[in-house]
């Protein structure tokens, strides 16, 4: 060491660490940043504060085993949204990978952004249904965000890799990624790249992980369908991983990788 640093963020009520471990195996100093349901943190993410994420980034960047010049952030689902928010807070981030993130804050989260509460996207539970298998299908429940409530991605200085599964049934990830890119373009920004995967669902994992189409979700407190067709989804995971590693390495200003 020191090594190029990467912060990892997962979705709601999730404390998985395997992506961080695999990033470490690729020569990164990986920090799995928990923000709920861990140790003395709140059980849920009903209230989040930008100070927490700024302090975490400052601490990690200053770690003696982390190379100077900024750290990357990789986030899935709500973690992808938080990765974008972190990018607007500091110029110490060198790269962002947003995996099936949403372009505005979730209605279940009150996010204090330097003293102001971020607006949240709407939702309509009447659009939900239960499949013949007894699985909760929330496709279409989360509304498409209005432009005025979206995260101000134009304030992000580092490169952003948007990754979207076109069969994501949690929310319309591909459409939202394109919305964020349109906002960047409207401000003359070119610091983005988009990868979309037909047939891929919401939970995009490292390669050779099983396709997580159905799983328990702590917010609705039931089993939900995250979408995706298994063959296409697993192929997307395999294709994405080396691309993501290359992106994180390329965006490092002082990396020896």
XYZ file of C-alpha atoms in Angstrom:
257
model
C 0.000 0.000 0.000
C -1.261 2.572 -0.055
C -3.994 1.461 -2.449
C -6.651 3.267 -4.514
C -9.762 3.604 -2.362
C -13.333 2.614 -3.177
C -16.404 3.103 -0.981
C -19.192 0.540 -1.381
C -22.887 1.211 -0.741
C -25.786 -1.243 -0.941
C -29.546 -0.696 -0.817
C -32.069 -0.456 1.984
C -31.409 -2.388 5.208
C -28.512 -4.193 3.576
C -25.167 -4.968 5.215
C -23.616 -7.251 2.591
C -19.845 -6.950 2.180
C -18.960 -9.326 -0.654
C -18.586 -6.639 -3.353
C -16.120 -4.757 -1.149
C -14.195 -7.975 -0.531
C -13.969 -8.679 -4.252
C -12.846 -5.108 -4.952
C -10.107 -5.623 -2.356
C -9.046 -8.748 -4.264
C -8.529 -6.490 -7.289
C -6.064 -4.277 -5.426
C -8.388 -1.622 -4.018
C -8.693 -0.461 -0.434
C -12.422 -1.112 -0.100
C -14.625 0.455 2.577
C -18.154 -0.911 2.893
C -19.990 2.119 4.249
C -22.971 1.081 6.356
C -25.705 3.637 6.927
C -28.420 1.570 8.660
C -29.152 -1.808 10.274
C -25.612 -2.237 11.579
C -24.042 -1.942 15.034
C -25.296 1.289 16.660
C -26.757 2.730 13.442
C -30.554 3.131 13.093
C -32.422 -0.013 12.044
C -33.735 1.747 8.941
C -32.869 4.738 6.796
C -35.871 6.885 7.684
C -33.519 9.768 8.455
C -30.087 10.260 6.829
C -27.711 13.193 7.121
C -25.189 14.460 4.572
C -22.690 15.099 7.386
C -22.417 11.350 8.006
C -21.432 10.635 4.415
C -19.022 13.574 4.210
C -17.296 12.506 7.418
C -17.020 8.914 6.168
C -15.451 10.094 2.916
C -13.033 12.399 4.766
C -11.992 9.621 7.160
C -11.465 7.084 4.400
C -9.566 9.484 2.127
C -7.171 10.301 4.966
C -6.512 6.649 5.815
C -2.792 5.801 5.516
C -3.587 2.762 3.345
C -5.541 4.851 0.818
C -3.773 6.633 -2.014
C -4.296 10.398 -2.298
C -6.238 11.916 -5.157
C -9.811 10.945 -4.390
C -11.741 7.719 -3.861
C -14.307 5.904 -5.966
C -17.875 5.135 -4.882
C -19.896 2.131 -6.051
C -23.556 2.021 -5.059
C -26.478 -0.292 -5.829
C -30.154 0.721 -5.653
C -30.548 3.324 -2.872
C -26.766 3.027 -2.532
C -26.478 4.260 -6.122
C -28.623 7.250 -5.265
C -26.473 7.966 -2.219
C -23.333 7.669 -4.371
C -24.687 10.454 -6.593
C -25.528 12.564 -3.543
C -22.002 12.057 -2.172
C -20.625 13.251 -5.502
C -22.449 16.561 -5.083
C -21.050 17.031 -1.573
C -17.304 16.849 -2.184
C -14.638 17.006 -4.873
C -12.684 14.235 -3.122
C -14.512 11.548 -5.101
C -12.700 10.410 -8.239
C -15.358 8.134 -9.785
C -18.963 7.036 -9.221
C -20.604 3.791 -10.321
C -24.392 4.048 -9.966
C -25.981 0.600 -10.264
C -29.742 0.826 -10.828
C -30.005 3.955 -8.729
C -32.961 6.314 -8.623
C -32.555 9.976 -9.623
C -34.424 11.433 -6.636
C -34.606 10.490 -2.968
C -36.943 7.677 -1.991
C -40.189 8.577 -0.203
C -39.137 6.377 2.740
C -36.016 8.507 3.381
C -35.791 11.936 4.979
C -32.362 13.114 3.810
C -30.924 16.210 5.474
C -28.681 17.816 2.858
C -26.706 20.487 4.712
C -29.759 21.693 6.578
C -32.338 21.191 3.828
C -34.512 18.103 3.335
C -34.219 16.681 -0.162
C -37.526 16.343 -2.029
C -38.698 12.784 -2.551
C -40.202 10.915 -5.472
C -43.857 9.939 -5.288
C -45.281 6.434 -5.365
C -48.629 4.742 -5.915
C -49.193 1.482 -4.037
C -52.405 0.874 -5.985
C -50.177 -0.156 -8.913
C -48.703 -3.038 -6.934
C -49.976 -6.575 -7.350
C -49.363 -10.071 -6.079
C -48.286 -12.661 -8.612
C -49.619 -16.215 -8.869
C -46.487 -17.260 -6.965
C -47.486 -15.012 -4.060
C -44.719 -12.495 -4.752
C -45.226 -8.757 -4.340
C -44.744 -7.016 -7.710
C -43.990 -3.276 -7.353
C -43.284 -2.565 -11.014
C -44.607 0.949 -11.676
C -45.211 1.799 -8.009
C -42.382 4.363 -7.839
C -43.257 7.389 -9.955
C -40.868 8.813 -12.525
C -39.227 11.811 -10.781
C -40.118 15.330 -11.872
C -37.031 17.302 -12.995
C -37.252 19.815 -10.144
C -36.854 17.131 -7.450
C -33.949 15.277 -9.036
C -30.461 15.102 -7.540
C -28.292 17.904 -8.924
C -25.895 15.623 -10.756
C -24.570 18.609 -12.674
C -22.624 19.500 -9.519
C -20.669 16.229 -9.681
C -17.133 16.823 -10.941
C -15.893 13.239 -11.328
C -16.736 10.668 -14.044
C -19.998 8.761 -13.524
C -20.786 5.279 -14.817
C -24.536 4.663 -14.898
C -25.510 0.979 -15.080
C -29.131 0.029 -15.663
C -30.995 -3.251 -16.039
C -33.746 -2.847 -18.600
C -35.839 -5.509 -16.841
C -35.563 -3.838 -13.422
C -39.003 -4.009 -11.789
C -38.028 -2.088 -8.658
C -38.160 1.150 -10.668
C -37.379 2.282 -14.221
C -33.597 2.347 -13.825
C -32.711 2.817 -17.483
C -35.164 5.662 -17.933
C -33.910 7.342 -14.760
C -30.258 7.003 -15.780
C -31.093 8.669 -19.083
C -32.894 11.412 -17.170
C -29.759 12.091 -15.109
C -27.649 12.140 -18.268
C -30.058 14.605 -19.912
C -29.616 16.853 -16.900
C -25.829 16.624 -17.223
C -26.043 17.410 -20.937
C -28.275 20.413 -20.282
C -25.461 21.836 -18.145
C -22.798 21.108 -20.740
C -21.321 18.180 -18.815
C -19.717 15.175 -20.521
C -18.442 13.271 -17.441
C -20.724 10.262 -17.835
C -21.073 6.855 -19.434
C -24.157 4.636 -19.619
C -24.312 0.843 -19.765
C -27.757 -0.702 -20.190
C -28.415 -4.433 -20.109
C -31.526 -5.949 -21.732
C -32.997 -8.667 -19.541
C -31.090 -7.613 -16.420
C -33.040 -6.955 -13.237
C -32.465 -4.737 -10.218
C -29.927 -6.574 -8.053
C -26.784 -6.447 -10.186
C -24.067 -8.383 -8.364
C -20.453 -9.362 -9.130
C -20.025 -12.139 -11.702
C -21.048 -15.731 -10.962
C -23.371 -14.631 -8.161
C -26.839 -16.179 -8.527
C -29.572 -14.081 -10.077
C -31.514 -12.517 -7.210
C -34.937 -12.104 -8.800
C -37.002 -12.668 -5.671
C -36.034 -11.687 -2.127
C -37.393 -10.330 1.114
C -37.427 -6.524 1.304
C -37.470 -4.845 4.700
C -39.467 -1.756 3.660
C -42.667 -3.490 2.426
C -41.832 -6.389 4.801
C -42.549 -8.995 2.174
C -40.974 -10.888 -0.700
C -40.766 -8.826 -3.888
C -39.850 -9.403 -7.516
C -36.694 -7.486 -8.515
C -36.986 -8.455 -12.178
C -34.631 -9.893 -14.731
C -34.322 -12.991 -16.897
C -31.737 -15.329 -15.384
C -29.515 -15.990 -18.405
C -29.435 -12.337 -19.495
C -29.022 -11.081 -15.936
C -26.057 -13.348 -15.180
C -24.454 -12.437 -18.525
C -24.809 -8.762 -17.593
C -23.092 -9.330 -14.246
C -20.216 -11.099 -15.985
C -19.867 -8.372 -18.607
C -20.086 -5.473 -16.176
C -17.452 -6.490 -13.625
C -14.293 -6.007 -15.752
C -15.760 -2.835 -17.243
C -16.400 -1.443 -13.768
C -12.908 -2.346 -12.545
C -11.363 -0.703 -15.614
C -13.485 2.411 -15.073
C -12.427 2.722 -11.430
C -8.775 2.274 -12.334
C -8.875 4.691 -15.267
C -10.481 7.421 -13.181
C -7.799 7.246 -10.516
C -5.569 10.296 -10.846
C -2.684 8.827 -8.818
C -3.323 5.082 -9.009
C -0.532 2.620 -9.615
C -3.021 -0.073 -10.734
